[in-house]
CSV table of C-alpha atoms and ligand atoms in Angstrom, one decimal:
chain,number,residue,atom,x,y,z
A,9,MET,CA,-122.2,-76.2,65.5
A,10,ALA,CA,-125.3,-78.4,66.0
A,11,PRO,CA,-124.9,-82.1,65.2
A,12,ALA,CA,-125.8,-83.1,61.7
A,13,LEU,CA,-129.2,-84.6,61.1
A,14,LEU,CA,-127.6,-87.7,59.6
A,15,GLU,CA,-124.0,-88.6,60.1
A,16,LEU,CA,-122.2,-91.7,58.8
A,17,GLN,CA,-118.7,-92.3,60.1
A,18,ASN,CA,-116.4,-95.0,58.6
A,19,TYR,CA,-119.6,-96.9,57.9
A,20,GLN,CA,-119.2,-100.3,56.4
A,21,VAL,CA,-121.7,-102.8,55.1
A,22,ALA,CA,-120.7,-106.3,54.0
A,23,PHE,CA,-122.6,-109.2,52.4
A,24,SER,CA,-121.8,-112.7,53.8
A,25,ALA,CA,-122.7,-116.1,52.6
A,26,GLY,CA,-121.3,-119.0,54.7
A,27,GLN,CA,-117.6,-118.2,55.4
A,28,GLU,CA,-117.4,-115.8,52.5
A,29,SER,CA,-117.9,-112.1,53.1
A,30,TYR,CA,-117.5,-109.1,50.8
A,31,PRO,CA,-117.6,-105.5,51.6
A,32,ALA,CA,-120.2,-103.4,49.7
A,33,LEU,CA,-119.8,-100.1,51.6
A,34,ARG,CA,-116.2,-99.4,52.7
A,35,GLU,CA,-115.7,-96.9,55.4
A,36,ILE,CA,-117.9,-94.2,54.0
A,37,SER,CA,-118.3,-90.9,56.0
A,38,PHE,CA,-120.6,-88.1,55.2
A,39,ALA,CA,-123.2,-85.9,56.8
A,40,VAL,CA,-126.6,-84.4,55.9
A,41,ARG,CA,-127.5,-81.2,57.7
A,42,ASP,CA,-131.0,-79.9,58.5
A,43,ARG,CA,-132.8,-78.8,55.3
A,44,GLU,CA,-129.9,-79.7,53.2
A,45,ALA,CA,-130.2,-81.6,49.9
A,46,LEU,CA,-127.3,-84.0,49.4
A,47,GLY,CA,-126.9,-85.7,46.1
A,48,ILE,CA,-125.3,-89.1,45.6
A,49,VAL,CA,-124.0,-90.2,42.2
A,50,GLY,CA,-122.0,-93.1,41.0
A,51,GLU,CA,-122.0,-95.9,38.6
A,52,SER,CA,-124.3,-98.9,38.9
A,53,GLY,CA,-123.4,-101.1,41.8
A,54,CYS,CA,-121.3,-98.6,43.7
A,55,GLY,CA,-123.5,-98.7,46.8
A,56,LYS,CA,-125.9,-95.8,46.5
A,57,SER,CA,-129.0,-97.8,47.3
A,58,LEU,CA,-127.3,-99.7,50.0
A,59,THR,CA,-126.4,-96.4,51.7
A,60,ALA,CA,-130.1,-95.4,51.5
A,61,LEU,CA,-131.4,-98.7,52.7
A,62,SER,CA,-129.0,-98.6,55.6
A,63,VAL,CA,-130.5,-95.4,56.9
A,64,MET,CA,-134.0,-96.9,56.6
A,65,GLY,CA,-133.0,-100.1,58.4
A,66,LEU,CA,-133.9,-102.1,55.3
A,67,LEU,CA,-130.7,-103.8,54.3
A,68,PRO,CA,-131.2,-106.8,52.1
A,69,LYS,CA,-130.9,-110.3,53.4
A,70,GLY,CA,-127.2,-111.3,53.9
A,71,ALA,CA,-126.1,-107.7,54.4
A,72,ALA,CA,-125.0,-106.3,57.7
A,73,VAL,CA,-123.2,-103.3,59.2
A,74,SER,CA,-119.6,-104.4,59.6
A,75,GLY,CA,-118.0,-101.3,61.0
A,76,GLY,CA,-118.4,-97.6,61.8
A,77,GLU,CA,-121.5,-95.9,62.8
A,78,ALA,CA,-124.6,-94.1,61.5
A,79,ARG,CA,-126.2,-91.5,63.7
A,80,LEU,CA,-129.5,-89.7,63.2
A,81,ASN,CA,-130.2,-86.7,65.4
A,82,GLY,CA,-127.1,-87.7,67.3
A,83,LYS,CA,-128.5,-91.1,68.1
A,84,SER,CA,-126.8,-94.3,66.8
A,85,LEU,CA,-128.7,-96.4,64.3
A,86,ASN,CA,-126.4,-99.3,64.9
A,87,GLY,CA,-128.1,-102.3,66.4
A,88,LEU,CA,-131.6,-101.0,66.5
A,89,THR,CA,-134.4,-103.5,67.0
A,90,PRO,CA,-137.1,-103.9,64.4
A,91,GLU,CA,-139.4,-101.9,66.7
A,92,ASP,CA,-136.9,-99.1,67.0
A,93,TRP,CA,-136.7,-98.9,63.3
A,94,ARG,CA,-140.4,-98.6,63.0
A,95,SER,CA,-140.2,-95.4,65.0
A,96,VAL,CA,-137.4,-94.1,62.8
A,97,ARG,CA,-139.1,-94.8,59.5
A,98,GLY,CA,-142.0,-92.6,58.6
A,99,LYS,CA,-141.5,-89.7,61.0
A,100,GLN,CA,-137.7,-89.3,60.9
A,101,VAL,CA,-136.8,-90.8,57.6
A,102,ALA,CA,-138.9,-91.7,54.6
A,103,MET,CA,-137.9,-93.1,51.3
A,104,ILE,CA,-139.1,-92.9,47.7
A,105,PHE,CA,-138.1,-95.8,45.5
A,106,GLN,CA,-137.2,-95.9,41.9
A,107,ASP,CA,-140.1,-98.2,40.9
A,108,PRO,CA,-143.3,-97.4,42.6
A,109,MET,CA,-144.9,-100.5,41.1
A,110,THR,CA,-142.8,-102.7,43.3
A,111,ALA,CA,-142.8,-100.4,46.3
A,112,LEU,CA,-146.6,-100.1,46.5
A,113,ASN,CA,-148.8,-103.0,47.5
A,114,PRO,CA,-150.7,-104.1,44.4
A,115,LEU,CA,-153.7,-105.4,46.5
A,116,ILE,CA,-154.5,-102.3,48.5
A,117,PRO,CA,-156.1,-99.2,47.0
A,118,VAL,CA,-153.5,-96.4,46.9
A,119,GLY,CA,-155.4,-94.0,49.1
A,120,ARG,CA,-155.6,-96.5,51.8
A,121,GLN,CA,-151.9,-97.2,51.6
A,122,ILE,CA,-151.3,-93.5,52.2
A,123,ALA,CA,-153.8,-93.5,55.1
A,124,GLU,CA,-152.1,-96.6,56.6
A,125,ALA,CA,-148.7,-94.8,56.5
A,126,ALA,CA,-150.3,-92.0,58.5
A,127,SER,CA,-152.1,-94.2,61.1
A,128,THR,CA,-149.0,-96.4,61.6
A,129,HIS,CA,-146.9,-93.4,62.6
A,130,LEU,CA,-149.3,-90.7,63.9
A,131,PRO,CA,-151.8,-90.7,66.7
A,132,VAL,CA,-154.8,-90.3,64.4
A,133,SER,CA,-158.2,-92.1,64.0
A,134,LYS,CA,-159.0,-94.0,60.8
A,135,ARG,CA,-161.1,-91.1,59.7
A,136,GLU,CA,-158.5,-88.5,60.3
A,137,ALA,CA,-155.9,-90.7,58.6
A,138,LYS,CA,-158.2,-90.8,55.5
A,139,ASN,CA,-158.6,-87.0,55.5
A,140,LEU,CA,-154.9,-86.5,55.9
A,141,ALA,CA,-154.3,-88.9,52.9
A,142,LEU,CA,-156.8,-87.1,50.8
A,143,ASP,CA,-155.3,-83.8,51.7
A,144,MET,CA,-151.8,-85.1,50.9
A,145,MET,CA,-153.0,-86.4,47.5
A,146,ARG,CA,-154.2,-82.9,46.6
A,147,LYS,CA,-150.8,-81.5,47.7
A,148,VAL,CA,-148.9,-83.8,45.4
A,149,GLY,CA,-151.0,-82.6,42.5
A,150,LEU,CA,-153.6,-85.3,42.2
A,151,SER,CA,-157.2,-84.4,41.4
A,152,ARG,CA,-160.4,-86.4,41.8
A,153,THR,CA,-158.9,-87.6,45.0
A,154,GLU,CA,-162.0,-89.3,46.5
A,155,HIS,CA,-162.2,-91.5,43.4
A,156,LEU,CA,-158.4,-92.1,43.1
A,157,TYR,CA,-158.3,-93.0,46.8
A,158,ARG,CA,-160.0,-96.3,45.9
A,159,GLU,CA,-158.0,-97.1,42.8
A,160,TYR,CA,-155.3,-99.8,42.7
A,161,PRO,CA,-151.7,-99.1,41.7
A,162,HIS,CA,-152.0,-100.8,38.3
A,163,GLN,CA,-154.9,-98.4,37.4
A,164,LEU,CA,-152.6,-95.4,37.7
A,165,SER,CA,-149.9,-94.0,35.3
A,166,GLY,CA,-146.3,-94.1,36.3
A,167,GLY,CA,-146.2,-90.4,37.2
A,168,MET,CA,-149.4,-90.8,39.3
A,169,ARG,CA,-147.9,-93.7,41.2
A,170,GLN,CA,-144.8,-91.7,41.9
A,171,ARG,CA,-147.0,-88.9,43.3
A,172,ILE,CA,-148.7,-91.5,45.5
A,173,MET,CA,-145.2,-92.6,46.8
A,174,ILE,CA,-144.3,-89.0,47.5
A,175,ALA,CA,-147.6,-88.5,49.4
A,176,MET,CA,-146.9,-91.7,51.4
A,177,ALA,CA,-143.3,-90.5,52.2
A,178,MET,CA,-144.3,-87.0,53.2
A,179,ILE,CA,-147.5,-87.7,55.2
A,180,CYS,CA,-145.7,-88.0,58.5
A,181,LYS,CA,-143.5,-84.9,57.7
A,182,PRO,CA,-140.1,-86.8,57.9
A,183,GLN,CA,-137.0,-84.8,58.8
A,184,LEU,CA,-135.1,-86.6,56.0
A,185,LEU,CA,-136.5,-87.6,52.7
A,186,ILE,CA,-134.5,-90.2,50.7
A,187,ALA,CA,-135.2,-90.4,47.0
A,188,ASP,CA,-133.5,-93.3,45.2
A,189,GLU,CA,-133.7,-92.6,41.4
A,190,PRO,CA,-137.2,-91.3,41.8
A,191,THR,CA,-137.7,-90.4,38.2
A,192,THR,CA,-135.6,-93.0,36.3
A,193,ALA,CA,-138.7,-95.0,35.3
A,194,LEU,CA,-140.6,-92.0,34.0
A,195,ASP,CA,-140.6,-90.2,30.6
A,196,VAL,CA,-138.8,-86.8,30.4
A,197,THR,CA,-141.7,-84.4,30.8
A,198,ILE,CA,-143.1,-86.3,33.7
A,199,GLN,CA,-139.6,-86.5,35.2
A,200,ALA,CA,-139.5,-82.7,35.3
A,201,GLN,CA,-142.9,-82.4,37.0
A,202,ILE,CA,-141.9,-84.9,39.6
A,203,LEU,CA,-138.6,-83.2,40.3
A,204,ASP,CA,-140.4,-79.9,40.7
A,205,LEU,CA,-142.9,-81.5,43.1
A,206,LEU,CA,-140.1,-83.1,45.2
A,207,ARG,CA,-138.3,-79.8,45.5
A,208,GLU,CA,-141.5,-78.1,46.5
A,209,MET,CA,-142.5,-80.7,49.1
A,210,LYS,CA,-139.0,-80.6,50.6
A,211,GLU,CA,-139.1,-76.9,50.9
A,212,ASN,CA,-142.6,-76.7,52.4
A,213,ALA,CA,-141.9,-79.5,54.9
A,214,GLY,CA,-138.5,-78.0,55.8
A,215,ALA,CA,-137.0,-81.5,55.3
A,216,ALA,CA,-133.5,-82.5,54.4
A,217,MET,CA,-133.1,-84.7,51.4
A,218,MET,CA,-130.7,-87.4,50.2
A,219,PHE,CA,-131.2,-87.6,46.4
A,220,ILE,CA,-129.7,-90.5,44.5
A,221,SER,CA,-129.3,-90.2,40.7
A,222,HIS,CA,-127.2,-91.2,37.8
A,223,ASP,CA,-127.9,-87.8,36.3
A,224,LEU,CA,-125.6,-85.0,37.5
A,225,GLY,CA,-127.7,-82.4,35.7
A,226,VAL,CA,-130.7,-83.3,37.9
A,227,ILE,CA,-128.5,-83.3,41.0
A,228,ARG,CA,-127.2,-79.9,40.1
A,229,GLU,CA,-130.7,-78.6,40.0
A,230,ILE,CA,-131.9,-80.1,43.2
A,231,CYS,CA,-128.9,-80.5,45.6
A,232,ASP,CA,-126.7,-78.3,47.7
A,233,ARG,CA,-123.9,-80.8,47.7
A,234,VAL,CA,-122.9,-84.0,46.0
A,235,ILE,CA,-120.9,-87.0,46.9
A,236,VAL,CA,-119.6,-89.4,44.3
A,237,MET,CA,-119.3,-93.1,45.1
A,238,TYR,CA,-117.2,-95.7,43.4
A,239,ALA,CA,-117.0,-99.4,44.3
A,240,GLY,CA,-118.3,-98.8,47.8
A,241,TYR,CA,-116.1,-95.8,48.5
A,242,ILE,CA,-116.9,-92.1,48.5
A,243,VAL,CA,-114.3,-90.8,46.0
A,244,GLU,CA,-115.3,-87.1,45.9
A,245,GLU,CA,-117.4,-84.6,47.7
A,246,ALA,CA,-118.3,-81.2,46.2
A,247,PRO,CA,-120.8,-78.3,46.2
B,3,ATP,N1,-129.4,-108.4,47.6
B,3,ATP,C1,-128.1,-108.3,47.3
B,3,ATP,N2,-127.4,-109.5,47.4
B,3,ATP,C2,-126.0,-109.4,47.1
B,3,ATP,N3,-125.4,-108.3,46.8
B,3,ATP,C3,-126.1,-107.2,46.7
B,3,ATP,C4,-127.5,-107.1,47.0
B,3,ATP,N4,-127.9,-105.8,46.8
B,3,ATP,C5,-126.8,-105.1,46.4
B,3,ATP,N5,-125.7,-106.0,46.4
B,3,ATP,C6,-124.3,-105.6,46.0
B,3,ATP,O1,-124.0,-104.4,46.7
B,3,ATP,C7,-123.3,-103.4,45.9
B,3,ATP,C8,-124.0,-102.1,45.9
B,3,ATP,O2,-125.3,-102.2,45.4
B,3,ATP,P1,-126.4,-101.0,45.3
B,3,ATP,O3,-127.7,-101.6,45.1
B,3,ATP,O4,-126.2,-100.2,46.5
B,3,ATP,O5,-125.8,-100.3,44.0
B,3,ATP,P2,-126.3,-98.9,43.4
B,3,ATP,O6,-125.2,-97.9,43.5
B,3,ATP,O7,-127.6,-98.5,44.0
B,3,ATP,O8,-126.5,-99.3,41.9
B,3,ATP,P3,-127.7,-98.9,40.8
B,3,ATP,O9,-127.2,-97.5,40.3
B,3,ATP,O10,-127.6,-99.9,39.8
B,3,ATP,O11,-129.0,-98.8,41.6
B,3,ATP,C9,-123.3,-104.1,44.5
B,3,ATP,O12,-122.0,-104.5,44.2
B,3,ATP,C10,-124.3,-105.2,44.5
B,3,ATP,O13,-123.8,-106.3,43.8
B,4,MG,MG1,-129.6,-98.4,43.3
Protein backbone atom coordinates (compact mmCIF):
# COMPACT_ATOMS: atom_id res chain seq x y z
CA MET A 1 0.00 0.00 0.00
CA ALA A 2 1.21 3.52 -0.74
CA PRO A 3 2.34 5.47 2.32
CA ALA A 4 -0.34 7.65 3.87
CA LEU A 5 -0.35 11.32 2.96
CA LEU A 6 -0.02 12.25 6.61
CA GLU A 7 1.08 9.90 9.34
CA LEU A 8 1.61 10.59 13.03
CA GLN A 9 3.28 7.90 15.08
CA ASN A 10 3.44 8.00 18.88
CA TYR A 11 3.51 11.73 18.42
CA GLN A 12 3.89 13.85 21.53
CA VAL A 13 3.78 17.56 22.19
CA ALA A 14 4.58 19.10 25.56
CA PHE A 15 4.42 22.59 26.99
CA SER A 16 7.30 23.68 29.14
CA ALA A 17 7.87 26.66 31.39
CA GLY A 18 11.18 26.67 33.25
CA GLN A 19 11.72 23.20 34.75
CA GLU A 20 8.05 22.31 34.49
CA SER A 21 6.72 20.42 31.51
CA TYR A 22 3.30 19.02 30.82
CA PRO A 23 2.24 16.76 27.98
CA ALA A 24 -0.58 18.04 25.77
CA LEU A 25 -0.48 15.37 23.04
CA ARG A 26 0.35 11.90 24.36
CA GLU A 27 1.61 9.34 21.89
CA ILE A 28 -1.06 9.90 19.29
CA SER A 29 -0.97 7.79 16.13
CA PHE A 30 -3.18 8.17 13.09
CA ALA A 31 -2.99 8.53 9.34
CA VAL A 32 -4.78 10.50 6.65
CA ARG A 33 -4.78 8.93 3.21
CA ASP A 34 -5.03 10.64 -0.16
CA ARG A 35 -8.42 12.29 -0.69
CA GLU A 36 -9.68 10.99 2.61
CA ALA A 37 -11.61 13.18 5.04
CA LEU A 38 -10.66 12.46 8.64
CA GLY A 39 -12.74 13.97 11.43
CA ILE A 40 -11.37 14.82 14.87
CA VAL A 41 -13.76 15.28 17.77
CA GLY A 42 -13.29 15.65 21.48
CA GLU A 43 -14.05 17.97 24.34
CA SER A 44 -12.50 21.38 24.69
CA GLY A 45 -8.81 21.25 25.56
CA CYS A 46 -8.23 17.65 24.44
CA GLY A 47 -5.62 18.62 21.84
CA LYS A 48 -7.47 18.93 18.52
CA SER A 49 -6.07 22.31 17.56
CA LEU A 50 -2.58 21.40 18.76
CA THR A 51 -2.69 18.39 16.47
CA ALA A 52 -3.63 20.63 13.54
CA LEU A 53 -1.07 23.29 14.39
CA SER A 54 1.66 20.63 14.66
CA VAL A 55 1.06 19.65 11.07
CA MET A 56 1.27 23.31 10.01
CA GLY A 57 4.47 23.97 11.97
CA LEU A 58 2.59 26.57 13.99
CA LEU A 59 2.83 25.25 17.55
CA PRO A 60 2.29 28.00 20.13
CA LYS A 61 5.17 29.43 22.11
CA GLY A 62 6.37 27.04 24.80
CA ALA A 63 5.12 23.96 22.97
CA ALA A 64 7.45 21.49 21.29
CA VAL A 65 7.42 18.01 19.85
CA SER A 66 8.62 15.75 22.66
CA GLY A 67 8.46 12.35 21.03
CA GLY A 68 7.33 10.31 18.07
CA GLU A 69 7.19 11.48 14.51
CA ALA A 70 4.92 13.15 11.97
CA ARG A 71 5.44 12.37 8.30
CA LEU A 72 3.95 14.04 5.27
CA ASN A 73 4.33 12.26 1.93
CA GLY A 74 6.74 9.95 3.71
CA LYS A 75 8.99 12.84 4.79
CA SER A 76 9.51 13.66 8.44
CA LEU A 77 8.13 16.95 9.72
CA ASN A 78 10.24 16.74 12.87
CA GLY A 79 12.91 19.36 13.18
CA LEU A 80 12.04 21.33 10.04
CA THR A 81 13.51 24.82 9.76
CA PRO A 82 11.17 27.81 9.36
CA GLU A 83 12.12 27.86 5.70
CA ASP A 84 11.23 24.17 5.26
CA TRP A 85 7.87 24.89 6.87
CA ARG A 86 7.16 27.66 4.41
CA SER A 87 7.42 25.16 1.59
CA VAL A 88 5.12 22.72 3.41
CA ARG A 89 2.46 25.32 4.18
CA GLY A 90 0.32 26.48 1.31
CA LYS A 91 1.13 23.87 -1.28
CA GLN A 92 1.13 20.71 0.80
CA VAL A 93 -0.99 21.67 3.78
CA ALA A 94 -3.29 24.64 4.27
CA MET A 95 -5.53 25.47 7.19
CA ILE A 96 -8.83 27.20 7.79
CA PHE A 97 -9.22 28.60 11.28
CA GLN A 98 -12.29 28.93 13.45
CA ASP A 99 -12.26 32.69 13.56
CA PRO A 100 -11.40 34.32 10.25
CA MET A 101 -11.35 37.73 11.93
CA THR A 102 -8.19 36.84 13.83
CA ALA A 103 -6.67 34.77 11.02
CA LEU A 104 -6.99 37.52 8.40
CA ASN A 105 -4.82 40.62 8.51
CA PRO A 106 -7.16 43.53 9.37
CA LEU A 107 -4.96 46.06 7.54
CA ILE A 108 -4.77 44.40 4.13
CA PRO A 109 -7.64 44.17 1.63
CA VAL A 110 -8.95 40.60 1.48
CA GLY A 111 -8.30 40.10 -2.22
CA ARG A 112 -4.70 41.10 -1.81
CA GLN A 113 -4.32 38.61 1.05
CA ILE A 114 -5.46 35.82 -1.26
CA ALA A 115 -3.15 37.05 -4.03
CA GLU A 116 -0.24 37.17 -1.59
CA ALA A 117 -0.92 33.57 -0.57
CA ALA A 118 -0.62 32.68 -4.25
CA SER A 119 2.53 34.68 -4.96
CA THR A 120 4.26 33.40 -1.81
CA HIS A 121 3.93 29.80 -2.89
CA LEU A 122 3.54 29.77 -6.67
CA PRO A 123 5.81 31.02 -9.46
CA VAL A 124 3.40 33.70 -10.66
CA SER A 125 3.63 37.41 -11.43
CA LYS A 126 1.68 39.96 -9.39
CA ARG A 127 -0.89 40.26 -12.10
CA GLU A 128 -1.33 36.50 -12.43
CA ALA A 129 -1.65 36.24 -8.64
CA LYS A 130 -4.43 38.81 -8.70
CA ASN A 131 -6.24 36.97 -11.47
CA LEU A 132 -5.90 33.69 -9.61
CA ALA A 133 -7.30 35.37 -6.51
CA LEU A 134 -10.28 36.82 -8.37
CA ASP A 135 -10.94 33.46 -9.96
CA MET A 136 -10.74 31.72 -6.59
CA MET A 137 -13.11 34.30 -5.06
CA ARG A 138 -15.69 33.39 -7.69
CA LYS A 139 -15.14 29.68 -7.04
CA VAL A 140 -15.93 30.11 -3.35
CA GLY A 141 -19.20 31.76 -4.26
CA LEU A 142 -18.35 35.43 -3.88
CA SER A 143 -19.74 37.91 -6.40
CA ARG A 144 -18.70 41.45 -7.35
CA THR A 145 -15.17 40.19 -6.88
CA GLU A 146 -13.34 43.21 -8.35
CA HIS A 147 -15.03 45.36 -5.74
CA LEU A 148 -14.65 42.84 -2.90
CA TYR A 149 -10.97 42.42 -3.73
CA ARG A 150 -10.30 45.86 -2.26
CA GLU A 151 -12.47 45.52 0.85
CA TYR A 152 -11.03 45.01 4.34
CA PRO A 153 -11.97 42.03 6.57
CA HIS A 154 -14.16 44.15 8.89
CA GLN A 155 -16.31 45.22 5.92
CA LEU A 156 -17.37 41.62 5.23
CA SER A 157 -19.90 39.36 6.96
CA GLY A 158 -18.67 36.33 8.91
CA GLY A 159 -19.71 33.95 6.15
CA MET A 160 -17.92 36.02 3.50
CA ARG A 161 -14.77 36.15 5.61
CA GLN A 162 -14.85 32.38 5.93
CA ARG A 163 -15.19 32.12 2.14
CA ILE A 164 -12.12 34.35 1.84
CA MET A 165 -10.23 32.03 4.22
CA ILE A 166 -11.24 29.04 2.13
CA ALA A 167 -10.07 30.80 -1.04
CA MET A 168 -6.73 31.57 0.63
CA ALA A 169 -6.34 27.98 1.77
CA MET A 170 -7.25 26.46 -1.59
CA ILE A 171 -5.43 28.80 -3.94
CA CYS A 172 -2.24 26.72 -3.99
CA LYS A 173 -4.21 23.46 -4.33
CA PRO A 174 -2.95 21.89 -1.10
CA GLN A 175 -2.86 18.11 -0.78
CA LEU A 176 -4.25 18.35 2.73
CA LEU A 177 -6.77 20.87 3.91
CA ILE A 178 -7.13 21.31 7.65
CA ALA A 179 -10.33 22.90 8.91
CA ASP A 180 -10.41 23.69 12.63
CA GLU A 181 -14.01 24.35 13.66
CA PRO A 182 -14.56 26.30 10.45
CA THR A 183 -18.23 27.02 11.05
CA THR A 184 -18.51 27.41 14.82
CA ALA A 185 -18.57 31.20 14.61
CA LEU A 186 -21.35 31.26 11.99
CA ASP A 187 -25.12 31.05 12.26
CA VAL A 188 -26.84 27.84 11.23
CA THR A 189 -27.88 28.58 7.64
CA ILE A 190 -24.47 30.02 6.80
CA GLN A 191 -22.84 27.02 8.48
CA ALA A 192 -24.60 24.68 6.06
CA GLN A 193 -23.51 26.75 3.05
CA ILE A 194 -19.89 26.82 4.18
CA LEU A 195 -19.88 23.07 4.81
CA ASP A 196 -21.25 22.44 1.32
CA LEU A 197 -18.57 24.71 -0.10
CA LEU A 198 -15.81 22.95 1.81
CA ARG A 199 -16.98 19.57 0.61
CA GLU A 200 -17.16 20.78 -2.96
CA MET A 201 -13.72 22.42 -2.86
CA LYS A 202 -12.18 19.30 -1.37
CA GLU A 203 -13.71 17.07 -4.04
CA ASN A 204 -12.76 19.35 -6.93
CA ALA A 205 -9.20 19.76 -5.74
CA GLY A 206 -8.81 16.05 -4.99
CA ALA A 207 -7.47 17.05 -1.58
CA ALA A 208 -7.53 15.17 1.69
CA MET A 209 -9.06 16.87 4.70
CA MET A 210 -8.65 16.91 8.44
CA PHE A 211 -11.86 18.28 9.86
CA ILE A 212 -12.06 19.32 13.50
CA SER A 213 -15.43 19.81 15.10
CA HIS A 214 -17.42 19.45 18.30
CA ASP A 215 -20.37 18.37 16.21
CA LEU A 216 -20.52 14.67 15.38
CA GLY A 217 -23.45 15.32 13.06
CA VAL A 218 -21.29 17.56 10.89
CA ILE A 219 -18.42 15.07 10.96
CA ARG A 220 -20.78 12.31 9.91
CA GLU A 221 -21.82 14.33 6.86
CA ILE A 222 -18.33 15.32 5.77
CA CYS A 223 -15.86 12.67 6.91
CA ASP A 224 -14.94 9.11 5.98
CA ARG A 225 -13.46 8.32 9.37
CA VAL A 226 -13.34 9.90 12.79
CA ILE A 227 -10.95 9.86 15.69
CA VAL A 228 -12.04 10.83 19.17
CA MET A 229 -9.55 12.57 21.45
CA TYR A 230 -9.61 12.91 25.20
CA ALA A 231 -7.00 14.67 27.36
CA GLY A 232 -4.28 14.43 24.73
CA TYR A 233 -4.99 10.80 23.81
CA ILE A 234 -6.80 9.24 20.90
CA VAL A 235 -9.42 7.12 22.63
CA GLU A 236 -11.39 5.85 19.67
CA GLU A 237 -11.23 5.55 15.92
CA ALA A 238 -14.21 4.60 13.78
CA PRO A 239 -15.76 4.89 10.34
N1 LIG B 1 -0.70 28.62 24.11
C1 LIG B 1 -0.87 27.66 25.05
N2 LIG B 1 -0.22 27.71 26.24
C2 LIG B 1 -0.38 26.75 27.17
N3 LIG B 1 -1.17 25.68 27.01
C3 LIG B 1 -1.86 25.58 25.87
C4 LIG B 1 -1.74 26.55 24.82
N4 LIG B 1 -2.52 26.16 23.79
C5 LIG B 1 -3.10 25.00 24.17
N5 LIG B 1 -2.69 24.65 25.42
C6 LIG B 1 -3.09 23.44 26.16
O1 LIG B 1 -3.00 22.32 25.30
C7 LIG B 1 -4.15 21.49 25.44
C8 LIG B 1 -4.79 21.25 24.11
O2 LIG B 1 -5.26 22.47 23.57
P1 LIG B 1 -6.00 22.58 22.18
O3 LIG B 1 -6.07 24.00 21.84
O4 LIG B 1 -5.38 21.67 21.21
O5 LIG B 1 -7.46 22.03 22.54
P2 LIG B 1 -8.71 21.82 21.59
O6 LIG B 1 -9.02 20.37 21.61
O7 LIG B 1 -8.47 22.44 20.26
O8 LIG B 1 -9.87 22.60 22.35
P3 LIG B 1 -11.08 23.49 21.79
O9 LIG B 1 -12.14 22.52 21.41
O10 LIG B 1 -11.47 24.31 22.95
O11 LIG B 1 -10.56 24.29 20.65
C9 LIG B 1 -5.06 22.16 26.43
O12 LIG B 1 -5.01 21.48 27.65
C10 LIG B 1 -4.54 23.57 26.58
O13 LIG B 1 -4.64 24.00 27.90
MG1 LIG C 1 -9.26 24.06 19.27
